Amino acid sequence: RKSISIEELYKSSFKIFIDNVVVCIANTFVLILTCFLFAITIVGLLALPAIVGGYVGSMIRLALGEKVEIGDFIKIGLNSFGSLLGAKIIYQVGVFIGCCFFILPGIYLMLRWSFVNHIIINENKLVSDAFADSSKMTSGILWDIFVIWVLNAIISLICGPFFFITTPFV
């Protein structure tokens, strides 16, 4: 795998965001509105992992230089509904149990499983394969992922009300 510095990662992410600013911001608004509307019912809550997974997939497609339309991520996410919901349940249960054991095991699992949704949506893999592949991908770079999470949290906190701009970027 090709190594990239955290600085290079942020530079390339910012360039992708700027090159696709309208689609990024519009899709973020659609994501927020959809999540808000879906969160008011039990059925809607079950669909949220698919909606968020589709959004992540749209950001991956932009990074790969593919064309992304406003709102197309909803259909793409819903096409992987079962896998994304199953992965979310396993992720939440695993992290919860890990956090019950002095927090650190939960954080460890969060880092190891960082790319489960990405793998499901981008590579169309089974849930079990996505967890295994995410664990392999993160091997040896857990501290880098942790630093990126902290930096993303700081960026989001600083930009607060402008989260619709920072969400696709981070």
Coordinates of N, CA and C in Angstrom, one line a residue:
R1 N 0.8 -1.2 0.0 CA 0.0 0.0 0.0 C 0.9 1.2 0.0
K2 N 0.4 2.2 -0.7 CA 1.2 3.5 -0.8 C 1.0 4.3 0.5
S3 N 2.1 4.8 1.0 CA 2.1 5.6 2.2 C 1.9 7.1 1.9
I4 N 1.1 7.7 2.7 CA 0.8 9.1 2.5 C 0.8 9.8 3.8
S5 N 1.4 11.0 3.8 CA 1.5 11.7 5.1 C 0.1 12.3 5.4
I6 N -0.1 12.6 6.7 CA -1.3 13.3 7.1 C -1.5 14.6 6.4
E7 N -0.4 15.3 6.3 CA -0.4 16.6 5.6 C -0.9 16.4 4.1
E8 N -0.3 15.5 3.4 CA -0.7 15.2 2.0 C -2.2 14.8 1.9
L9 N -2.6 14.0 2.9 CA -4.0 13.5 3.0 C -5.0 14.7 3.1
Y10 N -4.7 15.7 3.9 CA -5.5 16.9 4.1 C -5.4 17.8 2.8
K11 N -4.3 17.9 2.3 CA -4.1 18.7 1.0 C -5.0 18.1 -0.1
S12 N -4.9 16.8 -0.3 CA -5.6 16.2 -1.4 C -7.1 16.2 -1.1
S13 N -7.5 16.0 0.2 CA -8.9 16.1 0.5 C -9.5 17.5 0.3
F14 N -8.7 18.5 0.6 CA -9.1 19.9 0.4 C -9.3 20.2 -1.1
K15 N -8.3 19.7 -1.9 CA -8.4 19.9 -3.4 C -9.7 19.2 -3.9
I16 N -9.9 18.0 -3.5 CA -11.1 17.3 -4.0 C -12.4 18.1 -3.6
F17 N -12.4 18.6 -2.4 CA -13.5 19.3 -1.9 C -13.7 20.6 -2.7
I18 N -12.6 21.4 -2.9 CA -12.7 22.6 -3.7 C -13.2 22.3 -5.2
D19 N -12.6 21.3 -5.7 CA -13.0 20.9 -7.1 C -14.4 20.5 -7.3
N20 N -15.0 20.1 -6.2 CA -16.4 19.6 -6.2 C -17.3 20.2 -5.2
V21 N -17.0 21.5 -4.9 CA -17.6 22.2 -3.7 C -19.1 22.2 -3.8
V22 N -19.7 22.4 -4.9 CA -21.2 22.4 -5.0 C -21.8 21.1 -4.7
V23 N -21.3 20.0 -5.3 CA -21.8 18.7 -5.0 C -21.6 18.3 -3.6
C24 N -20.4 18.6 -3.0 CA -20.1 18.2 -1.6 C -21.0 18.9 -0.7
I25 N -21.2 20.2 -0.8 CA -22.1 21.0 0.1 C -23.5 20.6 -0.1
A26 N -24.0 20.4 -1.3 CA -25.4 20.0 -1.6 C -25.7 18.7 -1.0
N27 N -24.8 17.7 -1.3 CA -25.0 16.4 -0.7 C -24.9 16.3 0.8
T28 N -24.1 17.2 1.4 CA -24.1 17.3 2.8 C -25.5 17.8 3.4
F29 N -26.0 18.8 2.7 CA -27.4 19.3 3.1 C -28.4 18.2 2.9
V30 N -28.3 17.4 1.8 CA -29.3 16.3 1.6 C -29.1 15.3 2.7
L31 N -27.8 15.0 3.0 CA -27.6 14.0 4.1 C -28.2 14.4 5.4
I32 N -27.9 15.7 5.8 CA -28.5 16.2 7.0 C -30.0 16.2 7.1
L33 N -30.6 16.6 6.0 CA -32.1 16.7 5.9 C -32.6 15.3 5.9
T34 N -32.0 14.4 5.2 CA -32.5 13.0 5.1 C -32.4 12.3 6.5
C35 N -31.2 12.5 7.1 CA -31.0 11.9 8.4 C -32.0 12.5 9.5
F36 N -32.3 13.7 9.4 CA -33.3 14.3 10.3 C -34.6 13.7 10.1
L37 N -35.1 13.7 8.8 CA -36.4 13.1 8.5 C -36.5 11.6 8.8
F38 N -35.4 10.9 8.5 CA -35.4 9.4 8.8 C -35.4 9.2 10.3
A39 N -34.8 10.0 11.1 CA -34.6 9.8 12.5 C -35.9 9.9 13.3
I40 N -37.0 10.3 12.7 CA -38.3 10.4 13.4 C -39.1 9.2 13.5
T41 N -38.7 8.1 12.8 CA -39.4 6.8 12.8 C -38.4 5.7 13.1
I42 N -38.9 4.6 13.6 CA -38.0 3.4 13.8 C -37.5 2.9 12.5
V43 N -38.4 2.8 11.5 CA -37.9 2.3 10.2 C -36.9 3.2 9.6
G44 N -37.1 4.5 9.7 CA -36.1 5.5 9.3 C -34.8 5.4 10.0
L45 N -34.8 5.1 11.3 CA -33.6 4.9 12.0 C -32.8 3.7 11.5
L46 N -33.5 2.7 11.1 CA -32.8 1.5 10.5 C -32.2 1.8 9.2
A47 N -32.7 2.8 8.5 CA -32.1 3.2 7.2 C -30.9 4.1 7.2
L48 N -30.7 4.7 8.4 CA -29.6 5.7 8.5 C -28.2 5.1 8.2
P49 N -27.9 3.9 8.6 CA -26.5 3.4 8.2 C -26.4 3.4 6.6
A50 N -27.5 3.1 5.9 CA -27.4 3.0 4.5 C -27.2 4.4 3.9
I51 N -27.9 5.4 4.5 CA -27.8 6.8 4.0 C -26.4 7.3 4.2
V52 N -25.9 7.1 5.4 CA -24.5 7.6 5.7 C -23.5 6.8 4.9
G53 N -23.7 5.5 4.7 CA -22.8 4.7 3.9 C -22.8 5.1 2.5
G54 N -23.9 5.5 1.9 CA -24.0 6.0 0.6 C -23.3 7.3 0.5
Y55 N -23.4 8.2 1.5 CA -22.7 9.5 1.5 C -21.2 9.2 1.5
V56 N -20.7 8.3 2.3 CA -19.3 7.9 2.4 C -18.9 7.4 1.0
G57 N -19.7 6.6 0.4 CA -19.4 6.1 -1.0 C -19.3 7.2 -2.0
S58 N -20.1 8.3 -1.9 CA -20.0 9.4 -2.8 C -18.7 10.1 -2.6
M59 N -18.2 10.3 -1.4 CA -16.9 10.9 -1.2 C -15.8 10.1 -1.7
I60 N -15.9 8.7 -1.6 CA -14.9 7.8 -2.2 C -14.9 8.0 -3.7
R61 N -16.1 8.1 -4.3 CA -16.1 8.2 -5.8 C -15.5 9.5 -6.2
L62 N -15.8 10.6 -5.5 CA -15.1 11.9 -5.8 C -13.6 11.8 -5.7
A63 N -13.1 11.1 -4.7 CA -11.7 10.9 -4.5 C -11.1 10.1 -5.7
L64 N -11.9 9.2 -6.2 CA -11.4 8.4 -7.4 C -11.6 9.1 -8.7
G65 N -12.1 10.3 -8.7 CA -12.3 11.1 -9.9 C -13.6 10.7 -10.7
E66 N -14.5 10.0 -10.0 CA -15.7 9.6 -10.7 C -16.8 10.7 -10.5
K67 N -17.7 10.7 -11.4 CA -18.8 11.7 -11.4 C -19.8 11.4 -10.3
V68 N -20.2 12.4 -9.5 CA -21.2 12.2 -8.4 C -22.3 13.2 -8.6
E69 N -23.5 12.8 -8.6 CA -24.6 13.7 -8.7 C -25.2 14.0 -7.4
I70 N -25.9 15.1 -7.3 CA -26.5 15.5 -6.0 C -27.6 14.5 -5.7
G71 N -27.5 13.9 -4.5 CA -28.5 13.0 -4.0 C -28.4 11.6 -4.4
D72 N -27.5 11.3 -5.4 CA -27.4 9.9 -5.9 C -26.9 8.9 -4.8
F73 N -26.3 9.4 -3.8 CA -25.8 8.6 -2.7 C -26.9 7.8 -2.0
I74 N -28.1 8.4 -1.9 CA -29.2 7.7 -1.2 C -29.5 6.4 -1.8
K75 N -29.7 6.3 -3.1 CA -30.0 5.1 -3.8 C -28.8 4.1 -3.7
I76 N -27.6 4.6 -3.8 CA -26.4 3.7 -3.7 C -26.3 3.1 -2.3
G77 N -26.6 3.9 -1.3 CA -26.6 3.4 0.1 C -27.7 2.4 0.3
L78 N -28.9 2.7 -0.1 CA -30.0 1.8 0.1 C -29.8 0.5 -0.6
N79 N -29.0 0.5 -1.7 CA -28.7 -0.8 -2.4 C -27.9 -1.7 -1.5
S80 N -27.1 -1.1 -0.5 CA -26.3 -1.9 0.4 C -27.0 -1.9 1.8
F81 N -28.2 -1.7 1.9 CA -29.0 -1.5 3.1 C -28.6 -2.6 4.1
G82 N -28.8 -3.9 3.8 CA -28.7 -5.0 4.7 C -27.3 -5.1 5.2
S83 N -26.3 -5.0 4.3 CA -24.9 -5.1 4.8 C -24.5 -4.0 5.7
L84 N -24.9 -2.7 5.3 CA -24.5 -1.6 6.1 C -25.2 -1.6 7.5
L85 N -26.5 -2.1 7.5 CA -27.2 -2.2 8.8 C -26.6 -3.2 9.7
G86 N -26.3 -4.4 9.1 CA -25.6 -5.5 9.9 C -24.3 -5.0 10.4
A87 N -23.5 -4.4 9.6 CA -22.2 -3.9 10.0 C -22.3 -2.9 11.1
K88 N -23.3 -2.0 11.0 CA -23.5 -1.0 12.1 C -23.8 -1.6 13.4
I89 N -24.7 -2.6 13.4 CA -25.1 -3.3 14.6 C -23.8 -4.0 15.2
I90 N -23.1 -4.7 14.4 CA -21.9 -5.4 14.9 C -20.9 -4.4 15.5
Y91 N -20.7 -3.3 14.7 CA -19.8 -2.3 15.1 C -20.2 -1.7 16.5
Q92 N -21.4 -1.3 16.6 CA -21.9 -0.7 17.8 C -21.8 -1.6 19.0
V93 N -22.2 -2.9 18.8 CA -22.2 -3.8 19.9 C -20.7 -4.1 20.3
G94 N -19.8 -4.3 19.3 CA -18.4 -4.5 19.6 C -17.8 -3.4 20.4
V95 N -18.0 -2.2 19.9 CA -17.4 -1.0 20.5 C -18.0 -0.8 21.9
F96 N -19.3 -1.0 22.1 CA -19.9 -0.9 23.4 C -19.3 -1.8 24.4
I97 N -19.2 -3.1 24.0 CA -18.6 -4.1 24.9 C -17.1 -3.7 25.2
G98 N -16.4 -3.3 24.1 CA -15.0 -2.8 24.3 C -14.9 -1.7 25.3
C99 N -15.9 -0.7 25.2 CA -15.8 0.4 26.1 C -16.2 0.1 27.5
C100 N -16.9 -1.0 27.7 CA -17.3 -1.5 29.0 C -16.0 -2.0 29.7
F101 N -15.0 -2.4 29.0 CA -13.7 -2.8 29.5 C -12.7 -1.7 29.5
F102 N -12.9 -0.7 30.3 CA -12.0 0.4 30.5 C -11.7 1.3 29.3
I103 N -12.7 1.4 28.4 CA -12.7 2.4 27.3 C -11.7 2.0 26.2
L104 N -10.4 1.7 26.5 CA -9.4 1.5 25.5 C -9.7 0.4 24.5
P105 N -10.3 -0.7 24.9 CA -10.6 -1.7 23.9 C -11.7 -1.2 22.9
G106 N -12.6 -0.4 23.4 CA -13.6 0.2 22.5 C -13.0 1.1 21.5
I107 N -12.1 2.0 21.9 CA -11.4 2.9 21.0 C -10.5 2.1 20.0
Y108 N -9.9 1.0 20.5 CA -9.1 0.1 19.6 C -10.0 -0.4 18.5
L109 N -11.2 -0.9 18.9 CA -12.1 -1.5 17.9 C -12.6 -0.4 16.9
M110 N -12.8 0.8 17.4 CA -13.3 1.9 16.6 C -12.2 2.2 15.5
L111 N -11.0 2.2 15.9 CA -9.9 2.4 15.0 C -9.7 1.3 14.0
R112 N -9.7 0.0 14.5 CA -9.5 -1.1 13.6 C -10.7 -1.3 12.6
W113 N -11.9 -0.9 13.0 CA -13.0 -1.0 12.1 C -13.4 0.3 11.4
S114 N -12.5 1.2 11.3 CA -12.7 2.5 10.7 C -13.3 2.4 9.3
F115 N -12.9 1.4 8.5 CA -13.1 1.4 7.1 C -14.2 0.4 6.7
V116 N -14.9 -0.2 7.6 CA -15.9 -1.2 7.3 C -16.9 -0.7 6.3
N117 N -17.5 0.5 6.6 CA -18.5 1.0 5.6 C -17.9 1.3 4.3
H118 N -16.7 1.9 4.3 CA -16.0 2.2 3.0 C -15.8 0.9 2.2
I119 N -15.5 -0.2 2.8 CA -15.2 -1.4 2.1 C -16.5 -2.0 1.6
I120 N -17.6 -2.0 2.4 CA -18.9 -2.5 2.0 C -19.4 -1.7 0.8
I121 N -19.3 -0.4 0.8 CA -20.0 0.4 -0.2 C -19.1 0.5 -1.4
N122 N -17.8 0.5 -1.3 CA -16.9 0.7 -2.4 C -16.5 -0.6 -3.1
E123 N -16.4 -1.7 -2.3 CA -15.9 -3.0 -2.8 C -17.0 -4.0 -2.8
N124 N -18.2 -3.7 -2.3 CA -19.4 -4.6 -2.3 C -19.0 -5.9 -1.6
K125 N -18.3 -5.8 -0.5 CA -17.9 -7.1 0.2 C -19.0 -7.4 1.3
L126 N -18.9 -8.7 1.7 CA -19.7 -9.1 2.8 C -19.3 -8.5 4.1
V127 N -20.2 -8.4 5.0 CA -19.9 -7.8 6.3 C -18.7 -8.4 7.0
S128 N -18.6 -9.7 7.0 CA -17.5 -10.4 7.7 C -16.2 -10.0 7.0
D129 N -16.2 -10.0 5.7 CA -15.0 -9.7 4.9 C -14.6 -8.2 5.1
A130 N -15.6 -7.3 5.2 CA -15.3 -5.9 5.4 C -14.6 -5.7 6.8
F131 N -15.1 -6.4 7.8 CA -14.4 -6.2 9.1 C -13.0 -6.8 9.1
A132 N -12.8 -7.9 8.4 CA -11.4 -8.5 8.3 C -10.5 -7.6 7.5
D133 N -11.0 -7.1 6.4 CA -10.2 -6.2 5.5 C -9.9 -4.9 6.2
S134 N -10.9 -4.3 7.0 CA -10.6 -3.1 7.7 C -9.5 -3.3 8.8
S135 N -9.6 -4.4 9.4 CA -8.6 -4.7 10.4 C -7.2 -4.8 9.8
K136 N -7.1 -5.5 8.6 CA -5.9 -5.6 7.9 C -5.4 -4.2 7.4
M137 N -6.3 -3.4 6.9 CA -5.9 -2.1 6.4 C -5.3 -1.2 7.5
T138 N -5.8 -1.3 8.6 CA -5.4 -0.4 9.7 C -4.2 -0.9 10.5
S139 N -3.8 -2.1 10.2 CA -2.7 -2.7 10.9 C -1.4 -1.8 10.7
G140 N -0.8 -1.4 11.8 CA 0.4 -0.6 11.7 C 0.2 0.9 11.5
I141 N -1.1 1.3 11.4 CA -1.4 2.8 11.2 C -2.4 3.3 12.2
L142 N -2.6 2.6 13.3 CA -3.7 3.0 14.2 C -3.4 4.3 14.8
W143 N -2.2 4.7 15.1 CA -1.9 6.0 15.6 C -2.2 7.1 14.6
D144 N -1.8 6.8 13.3 CA -2.2 7.8 12.3 C -3.7 8.0 12.2
I145 N -4.4 7.0 12.2 CA -5.9 7.1 12.2 C -6.4 7.9 13.4
F146 N -5.8 7.6 14.6 CA -6.2 8.3 15.8 C -5.9 9.8 15.7
V147 N -4.8 10.1 15.1 CA -4.4 11.5 15.0 C -5.4 12.2 14.0
I148 N -5.7 11.5 12.9 CA -6.6 12.1 11.9 C -8.0 12.3 12.6
W149 N -8.5 11.4 13.4 CA -9.7 11.5 14.1 C -9.7 12.8 15.0
V150 N -8.6 12.9 15.7 CA -8.5 14.1 16.6 C -8.5 15.4 15.8
L151 N -7.7 15.4 14.8 CA -7.6 16.6 13.9 C -9.0 16.9 13.3
N152 N -9.7 15.9 12.9 CA -11.1 16.1 12.3 C -12.0 16.6 13.4
A153 N -11.9 16.2 14.6 CA -12.7 16.7 15.7 C -12.4 18.1 15.9
I154 N -11.1 18.5 15.9 CA -10.8 19.9 16.2 C -11.3 20.8 15.0
I155 N -11.1 20.3 13.8 CA -11.6 21.1 12.6 C -13.1 21.3 12.8
S156 N -13.8 20.2 13.1 CA -15.3 20.3 13.2 C -15.7 21.3 14.4
L157 N -15.0 21.2 15.5 CA -15.3 22.1 16.6 C -15.0 23.6 16.2
I158 N -13.9 23.8 15.6 CA -13.5 25.2 15.2 C -14.6 25.8 14.2
C159 N -15.0 24.9 13.3 CA -15.9 25.4 12.2 C -17.3 25.3 12.6
G160 N -17.6 24.7 13.8 CA -19.0 24.6 14.3 C -20.1 24.8 13.4
P161 N -20.6 26.0 13.3 CA -21.9 26.2 12.5 C -21.6 26.0 11.0
F162 N -20.4 25.9 10.5 CA -20.1 25.7 9.1 C -19.9 24.2 8.9
F163 N -20.5 23.3 9.7 CA -20.3 21.9 9.6 C -20.6 21.3 8.2
F164 N -21.5 22.0 7.4 CA -21.9 21.6 6.1 C -20.7 21.7 5.2
I165 N -19.7 22.5 5.5 CA -18.5 22.6 4.7 C -17.5 21.6 5.2
T166 N -17.4 21.5 6.5 CA -16.3 20.6 7.1 C -16.7 19.1 7.0
T167 N -18.0 18.8 6.9 CA -18.4 17.4 6.9 C -17.8 16.6 5.7
P168 N -17.9 17.1 4.5 CA -17.3 16.4 3.3 C -15.8 16.4 3.4
F169 N -15.3 17.5 3.9 CA -13.8 17.6 3.9 C -13.2 16.6 4.9
V170 N -13.7 16.6 6.1 CA -13.1 15.7 7.1 C -13.6 14.3 6.8

